[in-house]
Amino acid sequence: MKVPTLLEMSSRGEKPEVVFWIGCAGSFDDRSKKITKAFVKILNNSNISFAVLGAEESCSGDPAKRSGNEFLFQIQALQNINSLNNYNVTDIVTTCPHCFNTLKNEYPELGGKYNVFHHSQFLKKLLLSGKLKVEGEKFKGKKITYHDPCYLGRANNEYKAPRDLIEKLQANLLEMKNSKSNGLCCGAGGAQMFKEPEKGNKDINILRTEQALDTNPDIIAAACPFCNTMMADGIKNKEKEKDVSVMDIAELIANAEDL
C-alpha cells in the first residue's frame, strides 16, 4: 500500500496535495486501521497526491482537552503544529471528527492555521470533481442508517456530506429517531471513551444502538472511529453481529468499488 511520509516527499522537493492525518485510533486500534486502509485505497485509486506525518504525528490533544488537562493539550498541539508548519502544510484530511474539530477550530489560536476536511467532505469533493467515481451496485437497495458523530454534526454542522455519499451508493437511507442536529451521542465523546460509564439505567451506546436497530437496517454507517467502536459494541450486546454490520463511510465507498 502506497503511503508516503511528508519527510520522504520533502526530501524529493515535493509537496502533497493534502496531508492525511490518521489519528490515534486509525494508527493503533485494529478495527480503526481498516478504516485508515480503506481511505488510503480510495486516495490512491483517485490519484490524489497525499502524505502522512508518520512518526512525527502525535495525538491531536482532544482527549486531554476534553478531560480538563489544557496544559497537556497545548504541549501536544504545539508539537504537531511545529511539525506541520515545518513542512508548510496547508490542507489536511482526517477520518476522525475529534481530530477534525481540534485541528480546525482549536489549533488556529496556537499558530496552526490549515484547511481541514473530514473524510466525508473530502470524498464528496472528489466525487464532484470527477476524480472519484462510485459505480458499483454492491449496496444498491441495502437499508443503511447513519449515525451522526457529535464533533462532525452538532460541533461543525456537517450533516449532508456523509448522507450524500450513502445515497450515491443507491442505498436506502433510513433516519433514526434522533438524527442530525437532534442526534444522540454514541457515548465516547468528551474523553468518555477512556473511562467506565457512570451508574445509570442504560449505557448511551446501548440506547443509540437500539435507535439504530429500530430502523431495521442491514448496515449502521458511521463516520468516526470512536462511534464505530461504540456502535459495534452495542450490536454485540444485542447479539446482532450476524444481522447488522457497522461500517465507516470510507469502507462503504471502498467496498462499493472493490478497491
PDB file of C-alpha atoms in Angstrom:
ATOM      1  CA  MET A   1       0.000   0.000   0.000  1.00  0.00           C
ATOM      2  CA  LYS A   2       1.436   3.346  -1.093  1.00  0.00           C
ATOM      3  CA  VAL A   3       1.609   5.707   1.914  1.00  0.00           C
ATOM      4  CA  PRO A   4       4.403   8.299   1.596  1.00  0.00           C
ATOM      5  CA  THR A   5       5.518  10.423   4.548  1.00  0.00           C
ATOM      6  CA  LEU A   6       5.984  14.182   4.441  1.00  0.00           C
ATOM      7  CA  LEU A   7       9.668  13.672   5.209  1.00  0.00           C
ATOM      8  CA  GLU A   8      10.086  11.437   2.145  1.00  0.00           C
ATOM      9  CA  MET A   9       8.261  13.835  -0.156  1.00  0.00           C
ATOM     10  CA  SER A  10      10.080  16.858   1.247  1.00  0.00           C
ATOM     11  CA  SER A  11      13.447  15.204   0.655  1.00  0.00           C
ATOM     12  CA  ARG A  12      12.477  14.907  -3.028  1.00  0.00           C
ATOM     13  CA  GLY A  13      11.383  18.540  -3.159  1.00  0.00           C
ATOM     14  CA  GLU A  14       7.721  17.546  -3.500  1.00  0.00           C
ATOM     15  CA  LYS A  15       4.628  18.783  -1.682  1.00  0.00           C
ATOM     16  CA  PRO A  16       1.436  16.689  -1.429  1.00  0.00           C
ATOM     17  CA  GLU A  17      -1.984  17.985  -2.374  1.00  0.00           C
ATOM     18  CA  VAL A  18      -3.239  17.050   1.091  1.00  0.00           C
ATOM     19  CA  VAL A  19      -1.911  15.621   4.353  1.00  0.00           C
ATOM     20  CA  PHE A  20      -3.797  12.615   5.718  1.00  0.00           C
ATOM     21  CA  TRP A  21      -3.998  12.993   9.489  1.00  0.00           C
ATOM     22  CA  ILE A  22      -4.508   9.428  10.701  1.00  0.00           C
ATOM     23  CA  GLY A  23      -5.099   9.987  14.417  1.00  0.00           C
ATOM     24  CA  CYS A  24      -4.513   7.652  17.360  1.00  0.00           C
ATOM     25  CA  ALA A  25      -7.466   5.340  16.670  1.00  0.00           C
ATOM     26  CA  GLY A  26      -6.610   4.985  12.989  1.00  0.00           C
ATOM     27  CA  SER A  27      -2.991   4.256  13.858  1.00  0.00           C
ATOM     28  CA  PHE A  28      -3.267   1.846  16.778  1.00  0.00           C
ATOM     29  CA  ASP A  29      -6.777   0.373  17.068  1.00  0.00           C
ATOM     30  CA  ASP A  30      -7.090  -2.806  14.973  1.00  0.00           C
ATOM     31  CA  ARG A  31     -10.668  -2.076  13.868  1.00  0.00           C
ATOM     32  CA  SER A  32      -9.914   1.552  13.021  1.00  0.00           C
ATOM     33  CA  LYS A  33      -6.851   0.561  10.989  1.00  0.00           C
ATOM     34  CA  LYS A  34      -9.269  -0.963   8.467  1.00  0.00           C
ATOM     35  CA  ILE A  35     -10.899   2.460   8.040  1.00  0.00           C
ATOM     36  CA  THR A  36      -7.461   4.020   7.502  1.00  0.00           C
ATOM     37  CA  LYS A  37      -6.593   1.422   4.857  1.00  0.00           C
ATOM     38  CA  ALA A  38      -9.930   1.867   3.084  1.00  0.00           C
ATOM     39  CA  PHE A  39      -9.412   5.625   2.845  1.00  0.00           C
ATOM     40  CA  VAL A  40      -5.829   5.203   1.597  1.00  0.00           C
ATOM     41  CA  LYS A  41      -7.091   2.851  -1.116  1.00  0.00           C
ATOM     42  CA  ILE A  42      -9.573   5.493  -2.232  1.00  0.00           C
ATOM     43  CA  LEU A  43      -6.896   8.213  -2.274  1.00  0.00           C
ATOM     44  CA  ASN A  44      -4.544   6.020  -4.319  1.00  0.00           C
ATOM     45  CA  ASN A  45      -7.313   4.946  -6.691  1.00  0.00           C
ATOM     46  CA  SER A  46      -8.293   8.602  -7.216  1.00  0.00           C
ATOM     47  CA  ASN A  47      -4.652   9.541  -7.954  1.00  0.00           C
ATOM     48  CA  ILE A  48      -4.567  12.038  -5.087  1.00  0.00           C
ATOM     49  CA  SER A  49      -1.114  13.198  -4.023  1.00  0.00           C
ATOM     50  CA  PHE A  50      -1.080  12.787  -0.248  1.00  0.00           C
ATOM     51  CA  ALA A  51       1.336  12.145   2.588  1.00  0.00           C
ATOM     52  CA  VAL A  52       1.249  11.354   6.309  1.00  0.00           C
ATOM     53  CA  LEU A  53       3.377  12.661   9.162  1.00  0.00           C
ATOM     54  CA  GLY A  54       4.159   9.106  10.247  1.00  0.00           C
ATOM     55  CA  ALA A  55       6.256   9.012  13.408  1.00  0.00           C
ATOM     56  CA  GLU A  56       6.076  12.816  13.579  1.00  0.00           C
ATOM     57  CA  GLU A  57       2.312  12.703  14.221  1.00  0.00           C
ATOM     58  CA  SER A  58       1.287  12.846  17.874  1.00  0.00           C
ATOM     59  CA  CYS A  59      -2.178  12.769  19.456  1.00  0.00           C
ATOM     60  CA  SER A  60      -4.168  15.856  18.462  1.00  0.00           C
ATOM     61  CA  GLY A  61      -4.730  16.566  22.152  1.00  0.00           C
ATOM     62  CA  ASP A  62      -8.508  16.162  22.026  1.00  0.00           C
ATOM     63  CA  PRO A  63      -8.788  13.633  24.909  1.00  0.00           C
ATOM     64  CA  ALA A  64      -6.530  15.740  27.124  1.00  0.00           C
ATOM     65  CA  LYS A  65      -8.520  18.920  26.465  1.00  0.00           C
ATOM     66  CA  ARG A  66     -11.935  17.271  26.911  1.00  0.00           C
ATOM     67  CA  SER A  67     -10.870  15.719  30.212  1.00  0.00           C
ATOM     68  CA  GLY A  68      -9.661  19.087  31.502  1.00  0.00           C
ATOM     69  CA  ASN A  69      -5.879  18.928  31.017  1.00  0.00           C
ATOM     70  CA  GLU A  70      -5.367  22.110  28.994  1.00  0.00           C
ATOM     71  CA  PHE A  71      -1.617  22.097  29.715  1.00  0.00           C
ATOM     72  CA  LEU A  72      -1.122  18.649  28.150  1.00  0.00           C
ATOM     73  CA  PHE A  73      -3.347  19.623  25.221  1.00  0.00           C
ATOM     74  CA  GLN A  74      -1.198  22.643  24.415  1.00  0.00           C
ATOM     75  CA  ILE A  75       2.014  20.590  24.634  1.00  0.00           C
ATOM     76  CA  GLN A  76       0.621  18.032  22.161  1.00  0.00           C
ATOM     77  CA  ALA A  77      -0.907  20.656  19.892  1.00  0.00           C
ATOM     78  CA  LEU A  78       2.240  22.804  19.706  1.00  0.00           C
ATOM     79  CA  GLN A  79       4.350  19.747  18.907  1.00  0.00           C
ATOM     80  CA  ASN A  80       2.045  18.873  15.994  1.00  0.00           C
ATOM     81  CA  ILE A  81       1.804  22.466  14.798  1.00  0.00           C
ATOM     82  CA  ASN A  82       5.588  22.716  14.742  1.00  0.00           C
ATOM     83  CA  SER A  83       5.789  19.551  12.612  1.00  0.00           C
ATOM     84  CA  LEU A  84       3.033  20.650  10.206  1.00  0.00           C
ATOM     85  CA  ASN A  85       4.390  24.198   9.819  1.00  0.00           C
ATOM     86  CA  ASN A  86       7.867  22.808   9.219  1.00  0.00           C
ATOM     87  CA  TYR A  87       6.501  21.247   6.014  1.00  0.00           C
ATOM     88  CA  ASN A  88       4.355  24.299   5.123  1.00  0.00           C
ATOM     89  CA  VAL A  89       1.182  22.192   5.288  1.00  0.00           C
ATOM     90  CA  THR A  90      -1.972  23.910   4.044  1.00  0.00           C
ATOM     91  CA  ASP A  91      -4.588  21.163   3.579  1.00  0.00           C
ATOM     92  CA  ILE A  92      -5.397  18.308   5.967  1.00  0.00           C
ATOM     93  CA  VAL A  93      -7.953  15.487   5.783  1.00  0.00           C
ATOM     94  CA  THR A  94      -8.788  13.129   8.640  1.00  0.00           C
ATOM     95  CA  THR A  95     -11.136  10.192   9.209  1.00  0.00           C
ATOM     96  CA  CYS A  96     -11.665  11.242  12.852  1.00  0.00           C
ATOM     97  CA  PRO A  97     -14.163  14.022  13.723  1.00  0.00           C
ATOM     98  CA  HIS A  98     -12.376  14.589  17.060  1.00  0.00           C
ATOM     99  CA  CYS A  99      -9.113  15.364  15.230  1.00  0.00           C
ATOM    100  CA  PHE A 100     -11.076  17.306  12.593  1.00  0.00           C
ATOM    101  CA  ASN A 101     -12.715  19.552  15.184  1.00  0.00           C
ATOM    102  CA  THR A 102      -9.498  20.095  17.159  1.00  0.00           C
ATOM    103  CA  LEU A 103      -7.283  20.873  14.168  1.00  0.00           C
ATOM    104  CA  LYS A 104      -9.928  23.046  12.519  1.00  0.00           C
ATOM    105  CA  ASN A 105     -11.199  25.048  15.484  1.00  0.00           C
ATOM    106  CA  GLU A 106      -8.593  24.929  18.234  1.00  0.00           C
ATOM    107  CA  TYR A 107      -5.193  24.828  16.513  1.00  0.00           C
ATOM    108  CA  PRO A 108      -5.512  28.287  14.848  1.00  0.00           C
ATOM    109  CA  GLU A 109      -5.182  30.209  18.129  1.00  0.00           C
ATOM    110  CA  LEU A 110      -1.931  28.318  18.769  1.00  0.00           C
ATOM    111  CA  GLY A 111      -0.489  29.127  15.352  1.00  0.00           C
ATOM    112  CA  GLY A 112      -1.786  26.167  13.337  1.00  0.00           C
ATOM    113  CA  LYS A 113      -3.959  27.529  10.544  1.00  0.00           C
ATOM    114  CA  TYR A 114      -4.957  24.929   7.949  1.00  0.00           C
ATOM    115  CA  ASN A 115      -7.792  23.970   5.625  1.00  0.00           C
ATOM    116  CA  VAL A 116      -9.130  20.921   7.457  1.00  0.00           C
ATOM    117  CA  PHE A 117     -11.551  18.409   5.922  1.00  0.00           C
ATOM    118  CA  HIS A 118     -13.385  15.462   7.395  1.00  0.00           C
ATOM    119  CA  HIS A 119     -13.018  12.488   5.072  1.00  0.00           C
ATOM    120  CA  SER A 120     -16.731  12.529   4.191  1.00  0.00           C
ATOM    121  CA  GLN A 121     -16.327  16.128   2.970  1.00  0.00           C
ATOM    122  CA  PHE A 122     -13.179  15.237   1.058  1.00  0.00           C
ATOM    123  CA  LEU A 123     -14.774  12.193  -0.588  1.00  0.00           C
ATOM    124  CA  LYS A 124     -17.758  14.290  -1.653  1.00  0.00           C
ATOM    125  CA  LYS A 125     -15.320  16.847  -3.090  1.00  0.00           C
ATOM    126  CA  LEU A 126     -13.599  14.066  -5.083  1.00  0.00           C
ATOM    127  CA  LEU A 127     -16.955  12.868  -6.393  1.00  0.00           C
ATOM    128  CA  LEU A 128     -17.973  16.351  -7.527  1.00  0.00           C
ATOM    129  CA  SER A 129     -14.613  16.863  -9.266  1.00  0.00           C
ATOM    130  CA  GLY A 130     -14.909  13.520 -11.066  1.00  0.00           C
ATOM    131  CA  LYS A 131     -11.725  12.125  -9.506  1.00  0.00           C
ATOM    132  CA  LEU A 132     -13.778   9.528  -7.643  1.00  0.00           C
ATOM    133  CA  LYS A 133     -16.498   7.504  -9.323  1.00  0.00           C
ATOM    134  CA  VAL A 134     -18.847   5.233  -7.399  1.00  0.00           C
ATOM    135  CA  GLU A 135     -20.419   2.951  -9.959  1.00  0.00           C
ATOM    136  CA  GLY A 136     -20.629  -0.362  -8.117  1.00  0.00           C
ATOM    137  CA  GLU A 137     -24.051  -1.673  -7.128  1.00  0.00           C
ATOM    138  CA  LYS A 138     -22.912  -3.715  -4.133  1.00  0.00           C
ATOM    139  CA  PHE A 139     -25.046  -1.671  -1.724  1.00  0.00           C
ATOM    140  CA  LYS A 140     -27.975  -0.978  -4.060  1.00  0.00           C
ATOM    141  CA  GLY A 141     -31.221  -1.301  -2.115  1.00  0.00           C
ATOM    142  CA  LYS A 142     -29.407  -2.020   1.172  1.00  0.00           C
ATOM    143  CA  LYS A 143     -31.014  -0.470   4.243  1.00  0.00           C
ATOM    144  CA  ILE A 144     -28.438   1.836   5.813  1.00  0.00           C
ATOM    145  CA  THR A 145     -28.951   4.045   8.844  1.00  0.00           C
ATOM    146  CA  TYR A 146     -26.392   6.761   9.552  1.00  0.00           C
ATOM    147  CA  HIS A 147     -25.174   7.805  12.998  1.00  0.00           C
ATOM    148  CA  ASP A 148     -24.107  11.470  13.267  1.00  0.00           C
ATOM    149  CA  PRO A 149     -20.801  11.920  15.136  1.00  0.00           C
ATOM    150  CA  CYS A 150     -21.121  14.799  17.624  1.00  0.00           C
ATOM    151  CA  TYR A 151     -17.928  16.555  16.534  1.00  0.00           C
ATOM    152  CA  LEU A 152     -18.887  16.403  12.861  1.00  0.00           C
ATOM    153  CA  GLY A 153     -22.590  17.189  13.214  1.00  0.00           C
ATOM    154  CA  ARG A 154     -23.510  19.460  16.081  1.00  0.00           C
ATOM    155  CA  ALA A 155     -19.981  20.850  16.570  1.00  0.00           C
ATOM    156  CA  ASN A 156     -19.338  21.616  12.887  1.00  0.00           C
ATOM    157  CA  ASN A 157     -22.792  21.488  11.288  1.00  0.00           C
ATOM    158  CA  GLU A 158     -21.865  18.820   8.716  1.00  0.00           C
ATOM    159  CA  TYR A 159     -24.801  16.514   8.100  1.00  0.00           C
ATOM    160  CA  LYS A 160     -25.051  16.484   4.310  1.00  0.00           C
ATOM    161  CA  ALA A 161     -21.732  15.073   3.037  1.00  0.00           C
ATOM    162  CA  PRO A 162     -21.991  11.601   4.653  1.00  0.00           C
ATOM    163  CA  ARG A 163     -25.624  11.237   3.595  1.00  0.00           C
ATOM    164  CA  ASP A 164     -24.843  12.282   0.019  1.00  0.00           C
ATOM    165  CA  LEU A 165     -22.190   9.545  -0.133  1.00  0.00           C
ATOM    166  CA  ILE A 166     -24.619   6.898   1.164  1.00  0.00           C
ATOM    167  CA  GLU A 167     -27.235   7.929  -1.403  1.00  0.00           C
ATOM    168  CA  LYS A 168     -24.555   7.709  -4.108  1.00  0.00           C
ATOM    169  CA  LEU A 169     -24.361   4.001  -3.248  1.00  0.00           C
ATOM    170  CA  GLN A 170     -28.022   3.729  -4.321  1.00  0.00           C
ATOM    171  CA  ALA A 171     -28.790   2.536  -0.791  1.00  0.00           C
ATOM    172  CA  ASN A 172     -31.984   3.122   1.151  1.00  0.00           C
ATOM    173  CA  LEU A 173     -31.016   5.730   3.776  1.00  0.00           C
ATOM    174  CA  LEU A 174     -33.005   5.377   6.981  1.00  0.00           C
ATOM    175  CA  GLU A 175     -33.014   8.078   9.672  1.00  0.00           C
ATOM    176  CA  MET A 176     -33.017   7.215  13.367  1.00  0.00           C
ATOM    177  CA  LYS A 177     -35.377   8.739  15.913  1.00  0.00           C
ATOM    178  CA  ASN A 178     -32.610  11.172  16.900  1.00  0.00           C
ATOM    179  CA  SER A 179     -30.627  12.435  13.916  1.00  0.00           C
ATOM    180  CA  LYS A 180     -28.846  15.485  12.521  1.00  0.00           C
ATOM    181  CA  SER A 181     -28.956  18.421  14.984  1.00  0.00           C
ATOM    182  CA  ASN A 182     -31.065  16.268  17.316  1.00  0.00           C
ATOM    183  CA  GLY A 183     -28.591  13.383  17.155  1.00  0.00           C
ATOM    184  CA  LEU A 184     -27.640  11.261  20.165  1.00  0.00           C
ATOM    185  CA  CYS A 185     -24.020  10.809  21.250  1.00  0.00           C
ATOM    186  CA  CYS A 186     -22.564   7.294  20.963  1.00  0.00           C
ATOM    187  CA  GLY A 187     -21.119   7.713  24.454  1.00  0.00           C
ATOM    188  CA  ALA A 188     -17.428   8.067  23.556  1.00  0.00           C
ATOM    189  CA  GLY A 189     -17.052  11.858  23.210  1.00  0.00           C
ATOM    190  CA  GLY A 190     -15.596  14.177  25.805  1.00  0.00           C
ATOM    191  CA  ALA A 191     -12.863  11.625  26.649  1.00  0.00           C
ATOM    192  CA  GLN A 192     -15.565   9.202  27.864  1.00  0.00           C
ATOM    193  CA  MET A 193     -14.041   6.578  25.553  1.00  0.00           C
ATOM    194  CA  PHE A 194     -11.256   6.054  28.053  1.00  0.00           C
ATOM    195  CA  LYS A 195     -13.246   5.557  31.255  1.00  0.00           C
ATOM    196  CA  GLU A 196     -16.053   3.437  32.622  1.00  0.00           C
ATOM    197  CA  PRO A 197     -19.534   4.984  32.386  1.00  0.00           C
ATOM    198  CA  GLU A 198     -21.235   6.466  35.426  1.00  0.00           C
ATOM    199  CA  LYS A 199     -24.004   4.435  37.019  1.00  0.00           C
ATOM    200  CA  GLY A 200     -27.362   4.750  35.327  1.00  0.00           C
ATOM    201  CA  ASN A 201     -30.244   2.821  33.849  1.00  0.00           C
ATOM    202  CA  LYS A 202     -28.637   2.217  30.443  1.00  0.00           C
ATOM    203  CA  ASP A 203     -25.334   2.964  28.686  1.00  0.00           C
ATOM    204  CA  ILE A 204     -25.647   5.603  25.960  1.00  0.00           C
ATOM    205  CA  ASN A 205     -24.210   3.357  23.258  1.00  0.00           C
ATOM    206  CA  ILE A 206     -26.866   0.722  24.016  1.00  0.00           C
ATOM    207  CA  LEU A 207     -29.639   3.317  23.758  1.00  0.00           C
ATOM    208  CA  ARG A 208     -28.199   4.591  20.489  1.00  0.00           C
ATOM    209  CA  THR A 209     -27.834   1.063  19.127  1.00  0.00           C
ATOM    210  CA  GLU A 210     -31.488   0.421  19.958  1.00  0.00           C
ATOM    211  CA  GLN A 211     -32.458   3.510  17.985  1.00  0.00           C
ATOM    212  CA  ALA A 212     -30.414   2.227  15.057  1.00  0.00           C
ATOM    213  CA  LEU A 213     -31.964  -1.251  15.249  1.00  0.00           C
ATOM    214  CA  ASP A 214     -35.449   0.297  15.314  1.00  0.00           C
ATOM    215  CA  THR A 215     -34.888   1.266  11.664  1.00  0.00           C
ATOM    216  CA  ASN A 216     -34.326  -2.433  10.821  1.00  0.00           C
ATOM    217  CA  PRO A 217     -31.058  -1.755   8.961  1.00  0.00           C
ATOM    218  CA  ASP A 218     -28.646  -4.013   7.129  1.00  0.00           C
ATOM    219  CA  ILE A 219     -25.799  -1.616   7.929  1.00  0.00           C
ATOM    220  CA  ILE A 220     -25.141   1.086  10.514  1.00  0.00           C
ATOM    221  CA  ALA A 221     -22.935   3.684   8.844  1.00  0.00           C
ATOM    222  CA  ALA A 222     -20.516   5.693  10.959  1.00  0.00           C
ATOM    223  CA  ALA A 223     -18.019   8.439  10.186  1.00  0.00           C
ATOM    224  CA  CYS A 224     -15.892   8.290  13.331  1.00  0.00           C
ATOM    225  CA  PRO A 225     -13.650   5.513  14.706  1.00  0.00           C
ATOM    226  CA  PHE A 226     -14.973   6.035  18.239  1.00  0.00           C
ATOM    227  CA  CYS A 227     -18.609   5.903  17.086  1.00  0.00           C
ATOM    228  CA  ASN A 228     -17.764   2.768  15.102  1.00  0.00           C
ATOM    229  CA  THR A 229     -16.421   1.072  18.247  1.00  0.00           C
ATOM    230  CA  MET A 230     -19.347   2.097  20.444  1.00  0.00           C
ATOM    231  CA  MET A 231     -21.987   1.050  17.909  1.00  0.00           C
ATOM    232  CA  ALA A 232     -20.196  -2.239  17.226  1.00  0.00           C
ATOM    233  CA  ASP A 233     -20.127  -2.921  20.981  1.00  0.00           C
ATOM    234  CA  GLY A 234     -23.834  -2.166  21.080  1.00  0.00           C
ATOM    235  CA  ILE A 235     -24.511  -4.644  18.273  1.00  0.00           C
ATOM    236  CA  LYS A 236     -22.531  -7.307  20.154  1.00  0.00           C
ATOM    237  CA  ASN A 237     -24.551  -6.552  23.295  1.00  0.00           C
ATOM    238  CA  LYS A 238     -27.752  -7.144  21.325  1.00  0.00           C
ATOM    239  CA  GLU A 239     -26.256 -10.286  19.693  1.00  0.00           C
ATOM    240  CA  LYS A 240     -26.975  -8.917  16.217  1.00  0.00           C
ATOM    241  CA  GLU A 241     -23.488  -9.267  14.678  1.00  0.00           C
ATOM    242  CA  LYS A 242     -24.747 -11.751  12.062  1.00  0.00           C
ATOM    243  CA  ASP A 243     -27.601  -9.472  11.016  1.00  0.00           C
ATOM    244  CA  VAL A 244     -26.197  -5.934  11.119  1.00  0.00           C
ATOM    245  CA  SER A 245     -22.784  -4.573  10.091  1.00  0.00           C
ATOM    246  CA  VAL A 246     -21.166  -1.374  11.366  1.00  0.00           C
ATOM    247  CA  MET A 247     -19.129   0.306   8.619  1.00  0.00           C
ATOM    248  CA  ASP A 248     -17.362   3.608   8.128  1.00  0.00           C
ATOM    249  CA  ILE A 249     -18.217   5.824   5.160  1.00  0.00           C
ATOM    250  CA  ALA A 250     -14.758   5.154   3.674  1.00  0.00           C
ATOM    251  CA  GLU A 251     -15.295   1.394   3.936  1.00  0.00           C
ATOM    252  CA  LEU A 252     -18.649   1.683   2.176  1.00  0.00           C
ATOM    253  CA  ILE A 253     -17.118   3.613  -0.736  1.00  0.00           C
ATOM    254  CA  ALA A 254     -14.064   1.340  -0.973  1.00  0.00           C
ATOM    255  CA  ASN A 255     -16.200  -1.815  -0.837  1.00  0.00           C
ATOM    256  CA  ALA A 256     -18.663  -0.493  -3.395  1.00  0.00           C
ATOM    257  CA  GLU A 257     -15.864  -0.415  -5.942  1.00  0.00           C
ATOM    258  CA  ASP A 258     -13.986  -3.464  -4.554  1.00  0.00           C
ATOM    259  CA  LEU A 259     -10.843  -1.335  -4.233  1.00  0.00           C
TER     260      LEU A 259
END
